[in-house]
Amino acid sequence: MTTLTPPAAVAPAAERTAGKFRKRHRPSARRRSTPLTIAMLAALAYFLLPLLWLLIASTKSTQDLFNSFGLWFSHAPQLLTNIKETFTQDDGVFVRWLLNTVMYAGVSAVGAALLAAAGGYGFSKFRFRGDRAAFNLVLGAVMVPTTALAIPTYLLFAKAGLVNTPWAIILPSLVNPFGLYLMRVYAEDAVPDSLLEAARIDGAGEARIFFRIVLRLLSPGLVTVLLFTLVATWNNYFLPLIMLNDPDLYPVTVGLSSWAAQAQNGGAGASSDMFALVVTGSLISIVPLVVAFLMLQRYWQSGLASGGVKQ
Amino acid sequence: MTATTTASPKGRRRDGPRRPGLGGASRRRSAGPLFVAPFMVLFLLLFLAPLGYAAYLSLFQERLIGGTAFVGLDNYTQALTDPQFLHGVGRVALFFVIQVPLMLLLALLFALALDSGLLRLARVIRLGIFVPYAVPSVVASLMWGYLYGPDFGPFAQIAQKLSLPVPDFLSEGWMLGSLANIVTWEFVGYNMIILYAALRTIPTELYEAAAMDGAGAWRIAWSIKLPALRPALLLTLLFSVIGSFQLFNEPKLLMNIAPDVITSSYTANLYAYTLAFTGQQVNYAATVSFLLGLVIVIASYAVLLTANRRRTP
């Protein structure tokens, strides 16, 4: 496992912390290339067209979905009606799914980020018996696929009576080996030893140092882990699919897929009005994350940098 | 190593000059385990315990008569000759071999284009390509499923308007490609950002020096940028190994609209799911999960070893 982090190679890039790499001066006098820009805009169209389709499709009734051209609006746009129907279908279960998702993702993300921060800080600034072995164990776990774990976790949780409770989603999401790795790498740079020494000389306890000083220094890395756990839990499908069977506990992903199955099996296509709900629900469910990513972009970028560069 | 008394203020001494790097670590061993403990405890409970439990379960078989019996490695020999499991693994291996190089190549080209400074609207393009990553794979699969579909998919509609044969993206021959397209759509941007971030850390002096020596843009990309991208490319490759082999969400969702093409053992992961939750074959499902995990770890190590061997010829 040492291949991922030869510790010696980790140290030198110390100056690059959150956002700093943007300050690098670039020779800006170079000419812009129009052909390259056009090629990239064509690529951009591939990534945005499906989303544009989703937006347009959300304004249509199920009937219009079948009868009008996919990439243009129908004669009778009805986005608001669709939204209202999505929210009121099955006694407003969609709202529940959204709230569940927010709760699962929020609790998991905050918990995972704090655990990873404490652990990463512990591994980076302290030496203790077995620290290397423990860290390598965690690092090895980065390679273990989560789905290989999901079924045995389900069986264990079934024994413990945790299946079909929110814990079944939250607990497994709290352990993020890659997050711990990122936080360790990050803490190495962002927390100066001299500051820790100074705090200790002033008589601050280790817990106080961690919560008052270290967490603040780690906050850009912390936000990164938070954001990525948030996305992972928000988008998680496999785990809630196997763990939950009460629709009131579903996150939006499992809920939407159950609606999609209903729409598909609801008989003769256009007679079922579920398609419009699936499409509108899909649109509603992606809006919060897309907005979060656009607003927090400086964090996720620097965060991805820490993972990809320091090896 | 012995525990020291960092807890009491009097026990703290100011001894000698600090060794760089270790940061006087010898004086504060006791707090380290406490910071690491919460993560490690959950890690043991939620990561290692399920793995161990799967390994344990895989050694037993549920029998009609006599209940659960210890069968040693019988489940493994069964899985390794089980055509459904082998086809599932083979299919994701094929998927990996085709989809991943394509996706990483695209991500690399996009990252180099963004980093070249030659683009107009670079910020918009960067964000737009990344946006699909924020879309749940369930939504992405539903959306693409409808786009592919013969009923109200725009491709079918356009083909009909032009009286061309309607492409059947959900047929047996196209399905793996259609799945590959969804996964590519979701993750090119994510990989692009990792590579782009790595490119941004290369000091510009290197480019200036190379330009002074007469190197052109292509030469700089090939001789400076690509070697600097090695660790980032390795990371994206590792994540792709792990992601491809456990392919589940996309085929599970498309199963709804193409049940004849996507069988319950289409991918190895889908097979494990079916065994556990429709077939009630818990022990065999654990075996299949465990073997699939093993395949992924072996594939990841193979990637790492190959990369390391090339680094030191």
PDB file of C-alpha atoms in Angstrom, chain B residues 33-287:
ATOM      1  CA  PRO B  33      -4.766   7.265  19.524  1.00  0.00           C
ATOM      2  CA  LEU B  34      -7.658   9.253  20.952  1.00  0.00           C
ATOM      3  CA  PHE B  35      -8.019  11.312  17.771  1.00  0.00           C
ATOM      4  CA  VAL B  36      -7.768   8.236  15.617  1.00  0.00           C
ATOM      5  CA  ALA B  37      -9.999   6.029  17.775  1.00  0.00           C
ATOM      6  CA  PRO B  38     -13.487   7.165  16.697  1.00  0.00           C
ATOM      7  CA  PHE B  39     -12.700   6.587  13.039  1.00  0.00           C
ATOM      8  CA  MET B  40     -10.886   3.328  13.679  1.00  0.00           C
ATOM      9  CA  VAL B  41     -13.654   1.901  15.864  1.00  0.00           C
ATOM     10  CA  LEU B  42     -16.291   2.570  13.210  1.00  0.00           C
ATOM     11  CA  PHE B  43     -13.889   1.347  10.572  1.00  0.00           C
ATOM     12  CA  LEU B  44     -13.502  -1.955  12.380  1.00  0.00           C
ATOM     13  CA  LEU B  45     -17.232  -2.301  12.943  1.00  0.00           C
ATOM     14  CA  LEU B  46     -18.466  -1.183   9.542  1.00  0.00           C
ATOM     15  CA  PHE B  47     -15.639  -2.149   7.245  1.00  0.00           C
ATOM     16  CA  LEU B  48     -13.649  -5.040   8.561  1.00  0.00           C
ATOM     17  CA  ALA B  49     -16.472  -6.784  10.421  1.00  0.00           C
ATOM     18  CA  PRO B  50     -18.692  -7.074   7.305  1.00  0.00           C
ATOM     19  CA  LEU B  51     -15.710  -8.307   5.298  1.00  0.00           C
ATOM     20  CA  GLY B  52     -14.946 -10.907   7.925  1.00  0.00           C
ATOM     21  CA  TYR B  53     -18.600 -11.849   8.163  1.00  0.00           C
ATOM     22  CA  ALA B  54     -18.826 -12.280   4.389  1.00  0.00           C
ATOM     23  CA  ALA B  55     -15.759 -14.491   4.457  1.00  0.00           C
ATOM     24  CA  TYR B  56     -17.334 -16.521   7.247  1.00  0.00           C
ATOM     25  CA  LEU B  57     -20.719 -16.845   5.542  1.00  0.00           C
ATOM     26  CA  SER B  58     -19.101 -17.913   2.301  1.00  0.00           C
ATOM     27  CA  LEU B  59     -17.905 -21.098   3.970  1.00  0.00           C
ATOM     28  CA  PHE B  60     -21.416 -22.343   4.715  1.00  0.00           C
ATOM     29  CA  GLN B  61     -24.374 -23.554   2.740  1.00  0.00           C
ATOM     30  CA  GLU B  62     -28.059 -23.509   3.513  1.00  0.00           C
ATOM     31  CA  ARG B  63     -29.332 -27.022   2.989  1.00  0.00           C
ATOM     32  CA  LEU B  64     -32.902 -28.191   2.747  1.00  0.00           C
ATOM     33  CA  ILE B  65     -32.193 -30.983   5.185  1.00  0.00           C
ATOM     34  CA  GLY B  66     -29.934 -30.393   8.154  1.00  0.00           C
ATOM     35  CA  GLY B  67     -29.953 -26.575   8.032  1.00  0.00           C
ATOM     36  CA  THR B  68     -26.716 -24.664   7.599  1.00  0.00           C
ATOM     37  CA  ALA B  69     -23.647 -26.787   6.988  1.00  0.00           C
ATOM     38  CA  PHE B  70     -19.973 -25.986   6.794  1.00  0.00           C
ATOM     39  CA  VAL B  71     -18.818 -26.668   3.255  1.00  0.00           C
ATOM     40  CA  GLY B  72     -15.319 -25.243   3.152  1.00  0.00           C
ATOM     41  CA  LEU B  73     -14.533 -23.728  -0.220  1.00  0.00           C
ATOM     42  CA  ASP B  74     -17.403 -25.390  -2.050  1.00  0.00           C
ATOM     43  CA  ASN B  75     -19.130 -22.067  -2.679  1.00  0.00           C
ATOM     44  CA  TYR B  76     -15.981 -20.729  -4.262  1.00  0.00           C
ATOM     45  CA  THR B  77     -15.553 -23.677  -6.580  1.00  0.00           C
ATOM     46  CA  GLN B  78     -19.216 -23.305  -7.469  1.00  0.00           C
ATOM     47  CA  ALA B  79     -18.829 -19.581  -8.219  1.00  0.00           C
ATOM     48  CA  LEU B  80     -15.689 -20.054 -10.258  1.00  0.00           C
ATOM     49  CA  THR B  81     -17.538 -22.444 -12.538  1.00  0.00           C
ATOM     50  CA  ASP B  82     -20.835 -20.548 -12.455  1.00  0.00           C
ATOM     51  CA  PRO B  83     -21.438 -19.217 -15.969  1.00  0.00           C
ATOM     52  CA  GLN B  84     -23.685 -16.433 -14.662  1.00  0.00           C
ATOM     53  CA  PHE B  85     -20.986 -15.108 -12.344  1.00  0.00           C
ATOM     54  CA  LEU B  86     -18.249 -15.523 -14.935  1.00  0.00           C
ATOM     55  CA  HIS B  87     -20.295 -13.769 -17.626  1.00  0.00           C
ATOM     56  CA  GLY B  88     -21.059 -10.932 -15.232  1.00  0.00           C
ATOM     57  CA  VAL B  89     -17.381 -10.451 -14.426  1.00  0.00           C
ATOM     58  CA  GLY B  90     -16.462 -10.822 -18.076  1.00  0.00           C
ATOM     59  CA  ARG B  91     -18.998  -8.196 -19.075  1.00  0.00           C
ATOM     60  CA  VAL B  92     -17.732  -5.620 -16.573  1.00  0.00           C
ATOM     61  CA  ALA B  93     -14.149  -6.445 -17.584  1.00  0.00           C
ATOM     62  CA  LEU B  94     -15.046  -5.714 -21.198  1.00  0.00           C
ATOM     63  CA  PHE B  95     -16.825  -2.564 -20.072  1.00  0.00           C
ATOM     64  CA  PHE B  96     -13.725  -1.509 -18.143  1.00  0.00           C
ATOM     65  CA  VAL B  97     -11.367  -2.139 -21.028  1.00  0.00           C
ATOM     66  CA  ILE B  98     -13.424  -0.049 -23.455  1.00  0.00           C
ATOM     67  CA  GLN B  99     -15.082   2.627 -21.353  1.00  0.00           C
ATOM     68  CA  VAL B 100     -12.283   3.618 -18.976  1.00  0.00           C
ATOM     69  CA  PRO B 101      -9.552   4.408 -21.526  1.00  0.00           C
ATOM     70  CA  LEU B 102     -12.078   6.392 -23.561  1.00  0.00           C
ATOM     71  CA  MET B 103     -13.298   8.322 -20.540  1.00  0.00           C
ATOM     72  CA  LEU B 104      -9.815   9.065 -19.213  1.00  0.00           C
ATOM     73  CA  LEU B 105      -8.579  10.087 -22.645  1.00  0.00           C
ATOM     74  CA  LEU B 106     -11.473  12.537 -22.984  1.00  0.00           C
ATOM     75  CA  ALA B 107     -10.864  13.829 -19.463  1.00  0.00           C
ATOM     76  CA  LEU B 108      -7.187  14.276 -20.259  1.00  0.00           C
ATOM     77  CA  LEU B 109      -7.863  16.127 -23.519  1.00  0.00           C
ATOM     78  CA  PHE B 110     -10.369  18.415 -21.801  1.00  0.00           C
ATOM     79  CA  ALA B 111      -7.974  19.088 -18.928  1.00  0.00           C
ATOM     80  CA  LEU B 112      -5.117  19.909 -21.302  1.00  0.00           C
ATOM     81  CA  ALA B 113      -7.392  22.179 -23.338  1.00  0.00           C
ATOM     82  CA  LEU B 114      -8.510  24.017 -20.212  1.00  0.00           C
ATOM     83  CA  ASP B 115      -4.953  24.320 -18.957  1.00  0.00           C
ATOM     84  CA  SER B 116      -3.583  25.545 -22.282  1.00  0.00           C
ATOM     85  CA  GLY B 117      -5.013  29.012 -21.718  1.00  0.00           C
ATOM     86  CA  LEU B 118      -6.202  29.025 -25.323  1.00  0.00           C
ATOM     87  CA  LEU B 119      -9.895  28.686 -24.517  1.00  0.00           C
ATOM     88  CA  ARG B 120     -12.538  31.336 -24.417  1.00  0.00           C
ATOM     89  CA  LEU B 121     -15.272  30.775 -21.823  1.00  0.00           C
ATOM     90  CA  ALA B 122     -12.971  28.353 -19.989  1.00  0.00           C
ATOM     91  CA  ARG B 123     -14.810  28.723 -16.680  1.00  0.00           C
ATOM     92  CA  VAL B 124     -18.213  28.013 -18.144  1.00  0.00           C
ATOM     93  CA  ILE B 125     -16.904  25.022 -20.062  1.00  0.00           C
ATOM     94  CA  ARG B 126     -15.164  23.614 -16.996  1.00  0.00           C
ATOM     95  CA  LEU B 127     -18.247  23.895 -14.813  1.00  0.00           C
ATOM     96  CA  GLY B 128     -20.582  22.585 -17.499  1.00  0.00           C
ATOM     97  CA  ILE B 129     -18.539  19.451 -18.081  1.00  0.00           C
ATOM     98  CA  PHE B 130     -18.345  18.830 -14.327  1.00  0.00           C
ATOM     99  CA  VAL B 131     -22.051  19.329 -13.622  1.00  0.00           C
ATOM    100  CA  PRO B 132     -23.142  15.736 -14.470  1.00  0.00           C
ATOM    101  CA  TYR B 133     -21.100  14.546 -11.498  1.00  0.00           C
ATOM    102  CA  ALA B 134     -23.653  16.212  -9.233  1.00  0.00           C
ATOM    103  CA  VAL B 135     -26.466  14.279 -10.903  1.00  0.00           C
ATOM    104  CA  PRO B 136     -27.311  11.036  -9.061  1.00  0.00           C
ATOM    105  CA  SER B 137     -26.619   7.971 -11.158  1.00  0.00           C
ATOM    106  CA  VAL B 138     -30.283   7.023 -10.698  1.00  0.00           C
ATOM    107  CA  VAL B 139     -31.407  10.244 -12.344  1.00  0.00           C
ATOM    108  CA  ALA B 140     -28.709  10.003 -15.013  1.00  0.00           C
ATOM    109  CA  SER B 141     -29.793   6.459 -15.869  1.00  0.00           C
ATOM    110  CA  LEU B 142     -33.496   7.349 -15.924  1.00  0.00           C
ATOM    111  CA  MET B 143     -32.820  10.369 -18.093  1.00  0.00           C
ATOM    112  CA  TRP B 144     -30.587   8.563 -20.586  1.00  0.00           C
ATOM    113  CA  GLY B 145     -32.958   5.619 -20.557  1.00  0.00           C
ATOM    114  CA  TYR B 146     -35.757   7.901 -21.739  1.00  0.00           C
ATOM    115  CA  LEU B 147     -33.441   9.595 -24.239  1.00  0.00           C
ATOM    116  CA  TYR B 148     -32.472   6.210 -25.700  1.00  0.00           C
ATOM    117  CA  GLY B 149     -36.025   4.965 -25.702  1.00  0.00           C
ATOM    118  CA  PRO B 150     -38.102   4.291 -28.809  1.00  0.00           C
ATOM    119  CA  ASP B 151     -41.211   6.063 -27.428  1.00  0.00           C
ATOM    120  CA  PHE B 152     -40.285   9.632 -26.650  1.00  0.00           C
ATOM    121  CA  GLY B 153     -36.524   9.679 -27.056  1.00  0.00           C
ATOM    122  CA  PRO B 154     -35.387  12.523 -29.311  1.00  0.00           C
ATOM    123  CA  PHE B 155     -33.033  10.230 -31.244  1.00  0.00           C
ATOM    124  CA  ALA B 156     -35.946   8.021 -32.236  1.00  0.00           C
ATOM    125  CA  GLN B 157     -38.083  11.088 -32.993  1.00  0.00           C
ATOM    126  CA  ILE B 158     -35.455  12.609 -35.252  1.00  0.00           C
ATOM    127  CA  ALA B 159     -34.902   9.292 -37.038  1.00  0.00           C
ATOM    128  CA  GLN B 160     -38.636   8.950 -37.613  1.00  0.00           C
ATOM    129  CA  LYS B 161     -38.906  12.502 -38.978  1.00  0.00           C
ATOM    130  CA  LEU B 162     -36.114  11.759 -41.430  1.00  0.00           C
ATOM    131  CA  SER B 163     -37.592   8.319 -42.224  1.00  0.00           C
ATOM    132  CA  LEU B 164     -34.383   6.662 -41.099  1.00  0.00           C
ATOM    133  CA  PRO B 165     -34.259   3.375 -39.209  1.00  0.00           C
ATOM    134  CA  VAL B 166     -34.740   4.049 -35.503  1.00  0.00           C
ATOM    135  CA  PRO B 167     -31.553   3.234 -33.582  1.00  0.00           C
ATOM    136  CA  ASP B 168     -32.283   0.698 -30.866  1.00  0.00           C
ATOM    137  CA  PHE B 169     -29.912   1.771 -28.118  1.00  0.00           C
ATOM    138  CA  LEU B 170     -31.534  -0.647 -25.697  1.00  0.00           C
ATOM    139  CA  SER B 171     -30.953  -3.777 -27.771  1.00  0.00           C
ATOM    140  CA  GLU B 172     -28.532  -6.514 -26.881  1.00  0.00           C
ATOM    141  CA  GLY B 173     -25.841  -5.297 -29.223  1.00  0.00           C
ATOM    142  CA  TRP B 174     -25.994  -1.672 -28.112  1.00  0.00           C
ATOM    143  CA  MET B 175     -26.645  -2.041 -24.399  1.00  0.00           C
ATOM    144  CA  LEU B 176     -23.073  -2.173 -23.100  1.00  0.00           C
ATOM    145  CA  GLY B 177     -22.238   0.858 -25.215  1.00  0.00           C
ATOM    146  CA  SER B 178     -25.323   2.671 -23.950  1.00  0.00           C
ATOM    147  CA  LEU B 179     -24.293   1.953 -20.353  1.00  0.00           C
ATOM    148  CA  ALA B 180     -20.748   3.068 -21.127  1.00  0.00           C
ATOM    149  CA  ASN B 181     -22.130   6.332 -22.476  1.00  0.00           C
ATOM    150  CA  ILE B 182     -24.063   6.997 -19.254  1.00  0.00           C
ATOM    151  CA  VAL B 183     -21.040   6.294 -17.051  1.00  0.00           C
ATOM    152  CA  THR B 184     -18.813   8.397 -19.295  1.00  0.00           C
ATOM    153  CA  TRP B 185     -21.304  11.252 -19.182  1.00  0.00           C
ATOM    154  CA  GLU B 186     -21.347  11.098 -15.384  1.00  0.00           C
ATOM    155  CA  PHE B 187     -17.614  10.891 -14.704  1.00  0.00           C
ATOM    156  CA  VAL B 188     -15.597  12.598 -17.447  1.00  0.00           C
ATOM    157  CA  GLY B 189     -15.937  15.924 -15.656  1.00  0.00           C
ATOM    158  CA  TYR B 190     -14.910  14.514 -12.312  1.00  0.00           C
ATOM    159  CA  ASN B 191     -11.763  12.993 -13.767  1.00  0.00           C
ATOM    160  CA  MET B 192     -11.110  16.111 -15.794  1.00  0.00           C
ATOM    161  CA  ILE B 193     -11.108  18.233 -12.644  1.00  0.00           C
ATOM    162  CA  ILE B 194      -8.630  15.929 -10.885  1.00  0.00           C
ATOM    163  CA  LEU B 195      -6.283  16.110 -13.879  1.00  0.00           C
ATOM    164  CA  TYR B 196      -6.813  19.827 -14.363  1.00  0.00           C
ATOM    165  CA  ALA B 197      -6.050  20.531 -10.701  1.00  0.00           C
ATOM    166  CA  ALA B 198      -2.859  18.512 -11.029  1.00  0.00           C
ATOM    167  CA  LEU B 199      -1.861  20.477 -14.133  1.00  0.00           C
ATOM    168  CA  ARG B 200      -2.310  23.749 -12.293  1.00  0.00           C
ATOM    169  CA  THR B 201       0.368  22.784  -9.785  1.00  0.00           C
ATOM    170  CA  ILE B 202       3.124  22.517 -12.391  1.00  0.00           C
ATOM    171  CA  PRO B 203       5.394  25.557 -11.986  1.00  0.00           C
ATOM    172  CA  THR B 204       5.227  27.806 -15.041  1.00  0.00           C
ATOM    173  CA  GLU B 205       9.003  28.239 -14.986  1.00  0.00           C
ATOM    174  CA  LEU B 206       9.204  24.763 -16.475  1.00  0.00           C
ATOM    175  CA  TYR B 207       7.176  25.861 -19.498  1.00  0.00           C
ATOM    176  CA  GLU B 208       9.247  28.996 -19.892  1.00  0.00           C
ATOM    177  CA  ALA B 209      12.467  27.026 -19.741  1.00  0.00           C
ATOM    178  CA  ALA B 210      11.165  24.509 -22.259  1.00  0.00           C
ATOM    179  CA  ALA B 211       9.986  27.292 -24.563  1.00  0.00           C
ATOM    180  CA  MET B 212      13.436  28.870 -24.374  1.00  0.00           C
ATOM    181  CA  ASP B 213      14.852  25.537 -25.462  1.00  0.00           C
ATOM    182  CA  GLY B 214      12.547  25.659 -28.447  1.00  0.00           C
ATOM    183  CA  ALA B 215       9.799  23.266 -27.337  1.00  0.00           C
ATOM    184  CA  GLY B 216       6.376  23.778 -28.875  1.00  0.00           C
ATOM    185  CA  ALA B 217       2.988  23.375 -27.180  1.00  0.00           C
ATOM    186  CA  TRP B 218       2.706  19.683 -28.103  1.00  0.00           C
ATOM    187  CA  ARG B 219       6.226  18.952 -26.948  1.00  0.00           C
ATOM    188  CA  ILE B 220       5.548  20.672 -23.620  1.00  0.00           C
ATOM    189  CA  ALA B 221       2.347  18.710 -23.168  1.00  0.00           C
ATOM    190  CA  TRP B 222       4.073  15.429 -23.950  1.00  0.00           C
ATOM    191  CA  SER B 223       7.351  15.915 -22.080  1.00  0.00           C
ATOM    192  CA  ILE B 224       6.340  18.032 -19.106  1.00  0.00           C
ATOM    193  CA  LYS B 225       2.607  17.877 -18.518  1.00  0.00           C
ATOM    194  CA  LEU B 226       1.998  14.174 -19.066  1.00  0.00           C
ATOM    195  CA  PRO B 227       4.794  12.977 -16.764  1.00  0.00           C
ATOM    196  CA  ALA B 228       3.594  15.426 -14.099  1.00  0.00           C
ATOM    197  CA  LEU B 229       0.099  13.993 -14.414  1.00  0.00           C
ATOM    198  CA  ARG B 230       1.175  10.429 -13.603  1.00  0.00           C
ATOM    199  CA  PRO B 231      -0.008  10.344  -9.982  1.00  0.00           C
ATOM    200  CA  ALA B 232      -3.316  11.994 -10.838  1.00  0.00           C
ATOM    201  CA  LEU B 233      -3.886   9.634 -13.768  1.00  0.00           C
ATOM    202  CA  LEU B 234      -3.112   6.702 -11.529  1.00  0.00           C
ATOM    203  CA  LEU B 235      -5.677   7.916  -9.011  1.00  0.00           C
ATOM    204  CA  THR B 236      -8.387   8.322 -11.646  1.00  0.00           C
ATOM    205  CA  LEU B 237      -7.515   4.902 -13.060  1.00  0.00           C
ATOM    206  CA  LEU B 238      -7.799   3.288  -9.618  1.00  0.00           C
ATOM    207  CA  PHE B 239     -11.172   4.889  -8.989  1.00  0.00           C
ATOM    208  CA  SER B 240     -12.316   3.723 -12.404  1.00  0.00           C
ATOM    209  CA  VAL B 241     -11.277   0.126 -11.709  1.00  0.00           C
ATOM    210  CA  ILE B 242     -13.269   0.172  -8.506  1.00  0.00           C
ATOM    211  CA  GLY B 243     -16.242   1.873 -10.139  1.00  0.00           C
ATOM    212  CA  SER B 244     -16.466  -0.261 -13.287  1.00  0.00           C
ATOM    213  CA  PHE B 245     -16.249  -3.624 -11.637  1.00  0.00           C
ATOM    214  CA  GLN B 246     -19.047  -2.857  -9.234  1.00  0.00           C
ATOM    215  CA  LEU B 247     -21.334  -1.509 -11.924  1.00  0.00           C
ATOM    216  CA  PHE B 248     -24.867  -1.744 -10.552  1.00  0.00           C
ATOM    217  CA  ASN B 249     -27.027   1.374 -10.553  1.00  0.00           C
ATOM    218  CA  GLU B 250     -27.119   1.989 -14.287  1.00  0.00           C
ATOM    219  CA  PRO B 251     -27.951  -1.589 -15.355  1.00  0.00           C
ATOM    220  CA  LYS B 252     -30.429  -1.948 -12.475  1.00  0.00           C
ATOM    221  CA  LEU B 253     -32.313   1.138 -13.646  1.00  0.00           C
ATOM    222  CA  LEU B 254     -32.232   0.268 -17.350  1.00  0.00           C
ATOM    223  CA  MET B 255     -33.501  -3.188 -16.455  1.00  0.00           C
ATOM    224  CA  ASN B 256     -36.928  -1.587 -16.067  1.00  0.00           C
ATOM    225  CA  ILE B 257     -37.090  -0.532 -19.683  1.00  0.00           C
ATOM    226  CA  ALA B 258     -35.100  -3.383 -21.217  1.00  0.00           C
ATOM    227  CA  PRO B 259     -35.825  -6.444 -19.085  1.00  0.00           C
ATOM    228  CA  ASP B 260     -35.073  -8.847 -21.910  1.00  0.00           C
ATOM    229  CA  VAL B 261     -31.577  -7.523 -22.463  1.00  0.00           C
ATOM    230  CA  ILE B 262     -30.441  -6.873 -18.901  1.00  0.00           C
ATOM    231  CA  THR B 263     -30.808 -10.112 -17.022  1.00  0.00           C
ATOM    232  CA  SER B 264     -30.542 -10.444 -13.263  1.00  0.00           C
ATOM    233  CA  SER B 265     -26.914 -11.489 -13.653  1.00  0.00           C
ATOM    234  CA  TYR B 266     -25.928  -8.869 -16.227  1.00  0.00           C
ATOM    235  CA  THR B 267     -23.107  -7.599 -14.000  1.00  0.00           C
ATOM    236  CA  ALA B 268     -21.448  -9.472 -11.157  1.00  0.00           C
ATOM    237  CA  ASN B 269     -22.796  -6.996  -8.642  1.00  0.00           C
ATOM    238  CA  LEU B 270     -26.330  -7.297  -9.965  1.00  0.00           C
ATOM    239  CA  TYR B 271     -25.947 -11.060  -9.655  1.00  0.00           C
ATOM    240  CA  ALA B 272     -24.890 -10.811  -5.997  1.00  0.00           C
ATOM    241  CA  TYR B 273     -27.867  -8.547  -5.331  1.00  0.00           C
ATOM    242  CA  THR B 274     -30.267 -10.946  -7.026  1.00  0.00           C
ATOM    243  CA  LEU B 275     -28.881 -13.918  -5.135  1.00  0.00           C
ATOM    244  CA  ALA B 276     -29.231 -12.190  -1.783  1.00  0.00           C
ATOM    245  CA  PHE B 277     -32.568 -10.453  -2.194  1.00  0.00           C
ATOM    246  CA  THR B 278     -34.581 -12.434  -4.703  1.00  0.00           C
ATOM    247  CA  GLY B 279     -32.991 -15.836  -4.427  1.00  0.00           C
ATOM    248  CA  GLN B 280     -32.477 -15.771  -0.664  1.00  0.00           C
ATOM    249  CA  GLN B 281     -29.133 -17.481  -1.222  1.00  0.00           C
ATOM    250  CA  VAL B 282     -27.319 -15.514   1.424  1.00  0.00           C
ATOM    251  CA  ASN B 283     -24.214 -17.668   1.636  1.00  0.00           C
ATOM    252  CA  TYR B 284     -23.681 -17.818  -2.078  1.00  0.00           C
ATOM    253  CA  ALA B 285     -24.321 -14.071  -2.373  1.00  0.00           C
ATOM    254  CA  ALA B 286     -21.632 -13.463   0.249  1.00  0.00           C
ATOM    255  CA  THR B 287     -19.266 -15.659  -1.753  1.00  0.00           C
TER     256      THR B 287
END
